[in-house]
XYZ file of C-alpha atoms in Angstrom:
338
model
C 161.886 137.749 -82.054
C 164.554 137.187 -79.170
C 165.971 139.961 -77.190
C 169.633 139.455 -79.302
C 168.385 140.688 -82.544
C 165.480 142.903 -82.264
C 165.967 146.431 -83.515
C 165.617 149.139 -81.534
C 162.860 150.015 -83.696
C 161.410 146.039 -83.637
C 161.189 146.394 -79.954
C 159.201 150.055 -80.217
C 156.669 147.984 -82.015
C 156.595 145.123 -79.866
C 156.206 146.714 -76.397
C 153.298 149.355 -78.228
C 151.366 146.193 -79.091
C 150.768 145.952 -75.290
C 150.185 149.273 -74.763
C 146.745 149.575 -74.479
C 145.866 145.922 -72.447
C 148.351 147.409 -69.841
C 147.078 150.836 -69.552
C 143.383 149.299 -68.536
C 145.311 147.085 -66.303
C 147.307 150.282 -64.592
C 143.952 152.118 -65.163
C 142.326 149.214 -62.965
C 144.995 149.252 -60.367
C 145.362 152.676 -59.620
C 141.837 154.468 -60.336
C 143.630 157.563 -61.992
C 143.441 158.160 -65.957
C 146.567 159.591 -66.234
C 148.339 158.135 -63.306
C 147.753 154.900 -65.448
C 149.406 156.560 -68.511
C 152.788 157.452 -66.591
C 152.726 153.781 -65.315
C 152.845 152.564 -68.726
C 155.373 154.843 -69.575
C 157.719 153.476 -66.596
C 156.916 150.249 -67.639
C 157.844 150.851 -71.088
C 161.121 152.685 -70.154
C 162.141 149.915 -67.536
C 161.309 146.815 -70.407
C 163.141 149.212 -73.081
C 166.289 149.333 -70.304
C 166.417 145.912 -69.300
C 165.338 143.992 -72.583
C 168.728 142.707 -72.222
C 168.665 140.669 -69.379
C 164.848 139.806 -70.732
C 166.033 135.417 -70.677
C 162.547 134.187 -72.185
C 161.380 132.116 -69.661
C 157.886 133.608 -69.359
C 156.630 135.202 -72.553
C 157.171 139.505 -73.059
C 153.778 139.705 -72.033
C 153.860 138.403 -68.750
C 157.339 140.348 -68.345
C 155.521 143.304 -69.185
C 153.030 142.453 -66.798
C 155.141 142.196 -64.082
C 157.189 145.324 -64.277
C 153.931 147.018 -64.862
C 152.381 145.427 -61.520
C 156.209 146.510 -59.555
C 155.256 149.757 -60.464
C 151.773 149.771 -59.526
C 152.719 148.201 -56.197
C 155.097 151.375 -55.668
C 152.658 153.684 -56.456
C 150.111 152.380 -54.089
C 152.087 152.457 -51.217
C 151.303 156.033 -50.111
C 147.918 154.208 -49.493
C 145.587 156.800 -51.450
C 142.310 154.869 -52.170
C 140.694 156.611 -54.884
C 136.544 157.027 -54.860
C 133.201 158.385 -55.784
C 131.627 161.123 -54.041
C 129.141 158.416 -52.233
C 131.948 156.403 -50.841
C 133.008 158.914 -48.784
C 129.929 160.730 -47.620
C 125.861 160.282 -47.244
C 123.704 162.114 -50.108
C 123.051 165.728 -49.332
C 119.167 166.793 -49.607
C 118.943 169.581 -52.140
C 118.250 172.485 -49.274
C 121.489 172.028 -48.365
C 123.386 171.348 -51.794
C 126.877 173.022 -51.309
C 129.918 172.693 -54.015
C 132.661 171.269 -51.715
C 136.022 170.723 -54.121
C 138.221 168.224 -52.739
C 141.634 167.264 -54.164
C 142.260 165.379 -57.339
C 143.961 162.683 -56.078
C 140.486 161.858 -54.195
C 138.389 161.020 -57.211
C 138.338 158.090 -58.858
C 138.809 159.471 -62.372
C 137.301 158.912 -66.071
C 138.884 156.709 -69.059
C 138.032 156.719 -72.913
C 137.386 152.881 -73.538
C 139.740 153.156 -76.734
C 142.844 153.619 -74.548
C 141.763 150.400 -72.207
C 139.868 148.270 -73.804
C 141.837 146.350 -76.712
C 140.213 145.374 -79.614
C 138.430 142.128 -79.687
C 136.631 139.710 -81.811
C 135.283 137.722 -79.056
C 131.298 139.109 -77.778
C 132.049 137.610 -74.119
C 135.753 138.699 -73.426
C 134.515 142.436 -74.906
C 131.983 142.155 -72.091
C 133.728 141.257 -69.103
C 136.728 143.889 -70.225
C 133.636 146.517 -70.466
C 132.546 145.532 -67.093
C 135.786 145.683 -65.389
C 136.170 149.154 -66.647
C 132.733 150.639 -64.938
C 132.849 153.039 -62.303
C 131.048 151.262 -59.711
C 133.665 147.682 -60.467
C 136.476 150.348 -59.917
C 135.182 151.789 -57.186
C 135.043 148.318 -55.495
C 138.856 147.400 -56.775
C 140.137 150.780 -54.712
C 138.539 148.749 -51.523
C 140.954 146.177 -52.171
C 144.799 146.014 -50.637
C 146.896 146.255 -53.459
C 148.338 142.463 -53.859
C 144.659 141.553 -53.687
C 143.558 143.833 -56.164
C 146.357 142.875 -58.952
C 145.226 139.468 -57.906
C 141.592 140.029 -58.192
C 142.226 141.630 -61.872
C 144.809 139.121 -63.343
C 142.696 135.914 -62.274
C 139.041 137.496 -62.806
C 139.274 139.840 -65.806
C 142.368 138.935 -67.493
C 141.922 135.058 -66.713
C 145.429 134.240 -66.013
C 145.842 130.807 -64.486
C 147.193 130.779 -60.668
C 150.420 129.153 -60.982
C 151.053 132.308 -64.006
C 149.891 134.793 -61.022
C 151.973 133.124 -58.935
C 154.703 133.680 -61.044
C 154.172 136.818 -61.385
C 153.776 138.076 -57.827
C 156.798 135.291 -56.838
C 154.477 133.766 -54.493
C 152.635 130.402 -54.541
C 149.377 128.815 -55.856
C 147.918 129.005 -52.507
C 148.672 132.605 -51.368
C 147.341 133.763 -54.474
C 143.895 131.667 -54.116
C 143.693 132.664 -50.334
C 143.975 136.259 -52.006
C 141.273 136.204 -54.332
C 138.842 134.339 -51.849
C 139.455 137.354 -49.626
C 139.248 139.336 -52.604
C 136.031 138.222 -53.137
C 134.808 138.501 -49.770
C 135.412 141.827 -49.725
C 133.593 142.788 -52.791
C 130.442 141.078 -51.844
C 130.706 142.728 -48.377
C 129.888 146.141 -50.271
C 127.000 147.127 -52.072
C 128.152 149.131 -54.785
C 125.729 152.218 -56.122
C 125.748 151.356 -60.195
C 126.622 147.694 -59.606
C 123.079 146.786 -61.202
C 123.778 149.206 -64.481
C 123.526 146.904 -67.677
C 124.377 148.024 -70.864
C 124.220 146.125 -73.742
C 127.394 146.186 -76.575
C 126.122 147.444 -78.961
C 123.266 149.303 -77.499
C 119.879 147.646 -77.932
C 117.464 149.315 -79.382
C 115.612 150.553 -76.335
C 119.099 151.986 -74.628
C 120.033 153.707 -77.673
C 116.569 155.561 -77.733
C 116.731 156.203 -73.914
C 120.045 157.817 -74.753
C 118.369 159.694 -77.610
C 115.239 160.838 -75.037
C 118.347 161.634 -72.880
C 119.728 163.876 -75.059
C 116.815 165.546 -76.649
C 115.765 166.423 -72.624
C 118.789 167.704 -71.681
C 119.701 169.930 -74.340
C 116.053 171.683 -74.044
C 116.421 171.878 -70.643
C 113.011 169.968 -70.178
C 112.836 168.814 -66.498
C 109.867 166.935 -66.847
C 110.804 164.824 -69.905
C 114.153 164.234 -68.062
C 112.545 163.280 -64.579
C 110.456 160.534 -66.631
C 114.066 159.017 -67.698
C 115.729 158.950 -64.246
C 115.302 156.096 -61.735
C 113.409 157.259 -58.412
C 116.832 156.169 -56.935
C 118.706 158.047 -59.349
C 122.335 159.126 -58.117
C 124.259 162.303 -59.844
C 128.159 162.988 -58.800
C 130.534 165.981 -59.500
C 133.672 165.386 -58.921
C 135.682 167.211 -57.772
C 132.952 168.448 -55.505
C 132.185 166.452 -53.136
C 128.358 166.713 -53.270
C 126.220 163.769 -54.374
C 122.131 163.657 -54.431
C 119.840 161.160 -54.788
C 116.550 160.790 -56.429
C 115.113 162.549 -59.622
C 113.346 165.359 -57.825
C 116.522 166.850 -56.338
C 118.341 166.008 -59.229
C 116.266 167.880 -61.670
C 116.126 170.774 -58.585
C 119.354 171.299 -58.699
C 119.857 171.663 -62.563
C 117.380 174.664 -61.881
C 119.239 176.404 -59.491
C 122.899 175.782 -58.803
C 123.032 173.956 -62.624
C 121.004 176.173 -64.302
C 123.900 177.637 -66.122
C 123.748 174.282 -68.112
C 121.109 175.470 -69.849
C 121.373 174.916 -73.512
C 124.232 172.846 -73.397
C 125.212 170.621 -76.278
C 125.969 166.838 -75.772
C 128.719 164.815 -78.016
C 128.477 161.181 -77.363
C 132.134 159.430 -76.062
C 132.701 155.688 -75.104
C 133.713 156.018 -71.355
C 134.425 153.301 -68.763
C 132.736 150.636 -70.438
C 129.222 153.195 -70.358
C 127.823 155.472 -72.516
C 128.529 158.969 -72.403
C 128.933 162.291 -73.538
C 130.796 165.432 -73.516
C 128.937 168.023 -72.195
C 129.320 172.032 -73.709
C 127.723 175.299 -72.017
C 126.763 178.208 -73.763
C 130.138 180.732 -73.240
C 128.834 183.985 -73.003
C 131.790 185.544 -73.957
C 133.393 184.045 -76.965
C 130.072 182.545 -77.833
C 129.097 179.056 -79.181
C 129.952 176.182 -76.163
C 132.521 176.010 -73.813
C 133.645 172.570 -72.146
C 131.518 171.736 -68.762
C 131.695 168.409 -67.934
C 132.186 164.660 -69.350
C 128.846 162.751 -68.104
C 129.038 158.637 -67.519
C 125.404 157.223 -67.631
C 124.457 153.949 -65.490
C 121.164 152.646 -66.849
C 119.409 149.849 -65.374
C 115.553 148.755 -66.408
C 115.334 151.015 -68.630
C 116.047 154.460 -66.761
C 118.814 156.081 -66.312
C 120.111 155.223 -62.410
C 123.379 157.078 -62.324
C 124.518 160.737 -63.765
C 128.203 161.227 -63.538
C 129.662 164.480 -64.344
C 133.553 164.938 -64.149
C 133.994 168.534 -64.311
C 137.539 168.735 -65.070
C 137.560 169.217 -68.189
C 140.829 171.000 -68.821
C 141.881 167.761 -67.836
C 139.726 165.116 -69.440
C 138.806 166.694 -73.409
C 142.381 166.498 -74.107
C 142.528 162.816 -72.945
C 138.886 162.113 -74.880
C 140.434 163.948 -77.892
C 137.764 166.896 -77.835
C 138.051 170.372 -78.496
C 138.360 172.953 -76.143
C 135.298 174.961 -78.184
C 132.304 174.383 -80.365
C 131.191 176.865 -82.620
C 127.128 178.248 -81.877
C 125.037 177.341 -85.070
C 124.755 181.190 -85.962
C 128.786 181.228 -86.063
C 129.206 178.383 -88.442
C 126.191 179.812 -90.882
C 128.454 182.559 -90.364
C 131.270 180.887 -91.666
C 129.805 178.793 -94.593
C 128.133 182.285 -95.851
């Protein structure tokens, strides 16, 4: 199809194909869930504006690419580097756990794989997408300047050839290879907490029934059957607080005291950043049944569970994992099928 007779509608369909491939690559550019989603948008409105002048000479794709990079680039330039609680701050003992909100545009936020992670039939590109979705990978990207970062992506985990990146970035062959050496310098510079998670696609058997342990552990509330599935070393995040503690002992410490209102919760399992995960409900004491708490990213590693990730804003991220805003208690839907 050439840009002098597609329909209106044709070209709807054609830019949606890319849709999703350039949301993970706004997603791995910018850190933010739903800054990634307006970037697309812009992208989409710019290609839909000037499809005209579109000549052909690279493929849509990489034109799509590029406006989506332009407006990545523009969006970085206020400099924001978004991160996890521990790459801002040192682990705080629980004695002096305090809940510490800082502002969104801090966090380094949460994505359901389905909206960046296009659907492949090949094991080993599934993979590497998976892995350049994980928190800890994006973590390390937001280290990056920008030009190195859209560098690092487009050569690494999209495996565009230089001269294309070139192309792209109207530079040459060896800017962009200086780039990703630097690139690369920089990322094995800094150790990155949940670099060493590995997580099988599918799940191997022994994942899937650490997950299942996982579960059955938290919703009883059993600290000791929970301890025995977190890593010594174990890390657990809430953002948008900026507390972060470390080790199972103060991890399971704090669910008793500051957490304890997360007793018997309900988990739903959601694909998130390339990890498994799962929407977590309280009890609501009001309405009754669960209200929405948090959306937890597991890092497992060796068989226990090294990193416990809750994102607690949830007004925020059910919507975007497509998950209601309320779960019935088991006595209200008896209720109802009475």
């Amino acid at each position: 199809m050439t840009n002098s007779t597609a329909t209106p509608t044709d070209l709807d369909v054609t830019l949606e194909r890319h849709r999703t491939e350039l949301t993970g690559y706004c997603y791995r550019m910018l850190g933010s869930s739903f800054e990634a989603e307006d970037a697309v948008q812009d992208t989409m409105v710019r290609a839909w504006r000037s499809y005209e002048k579109f000549e052909g000479r690279s493929s849509l794709r990489s034109w799509l690419y590029r406006i989506a990079t332009n407006v990545c680039l523009d969006m970085l330039t206020a400099g924001n580097k978004r991160a996890r609680p521990m790459d801002l701050s040192e682990s705080t003992p629980l004695a002096q756990a305090a809940l510490s909100p800082r502002p969104d545009n801090t966090w380094l936020e949460p994505m359901p794989d389905a909206r960046v992670l296009p659907t492949t039939e090949d094991p080993a590109e599934a993979a590497v997408a998976k892995e350049s979705v994980r928190l800890a990978f994006m973590a390390a990207l937001q280290q990056l300047p920008a030009k190195q970062r859209a560098v690092l992506i487009l050569r690494e985990v999209l495996a565009w050839k230089a001269s294309e990146v070139a192309e792209l970035l109207d530079t040459s062959v060896a800017s962009v290879n200086s780039a990703l050496q630097r690139a690369r310098a920089t990322l094995a510079e800094r150790a990155q907490h949940g670099a060493d998670a590995v997580v099988s696609d599918p799940l191997d058997e022994d994942q899937q029934k650490l997950l299942d342990r996982y579960v059955a552990a938290f919703e009883g509330y059993d600290m000791t059957a929970l301890t025995a599935l977190l890593h010594e070393d174990a890390i657990m995040t809430m953002p948008p607080f900026d507390l972060w503690l470390t080790g199972h002992d103060d991890i399971t410490g704090f669910m008793t005291t500051l957490g304890s209102a997360c007793a018997g919760s309900r988990l739903l399992p959601v694909q998130v950043n390339g990890l498994p995960g799962f929407a977590q409900y309280k009890p609501d004491p009001e309405k009754g049944g669960f209200t929405p708490w948090a959306v937890q990213v597991l890092e497992i590693s060796d068989g226990r569970i090294t990193g416990f990730h809750c994102f607690l804003d949830t007004q925020r991220w059910f919507p975007l994992f497509g998950l209601p805003l309320h779960l019935e208690g088991e006595a209200d839907q008896v209720e109802e099928g009475a």
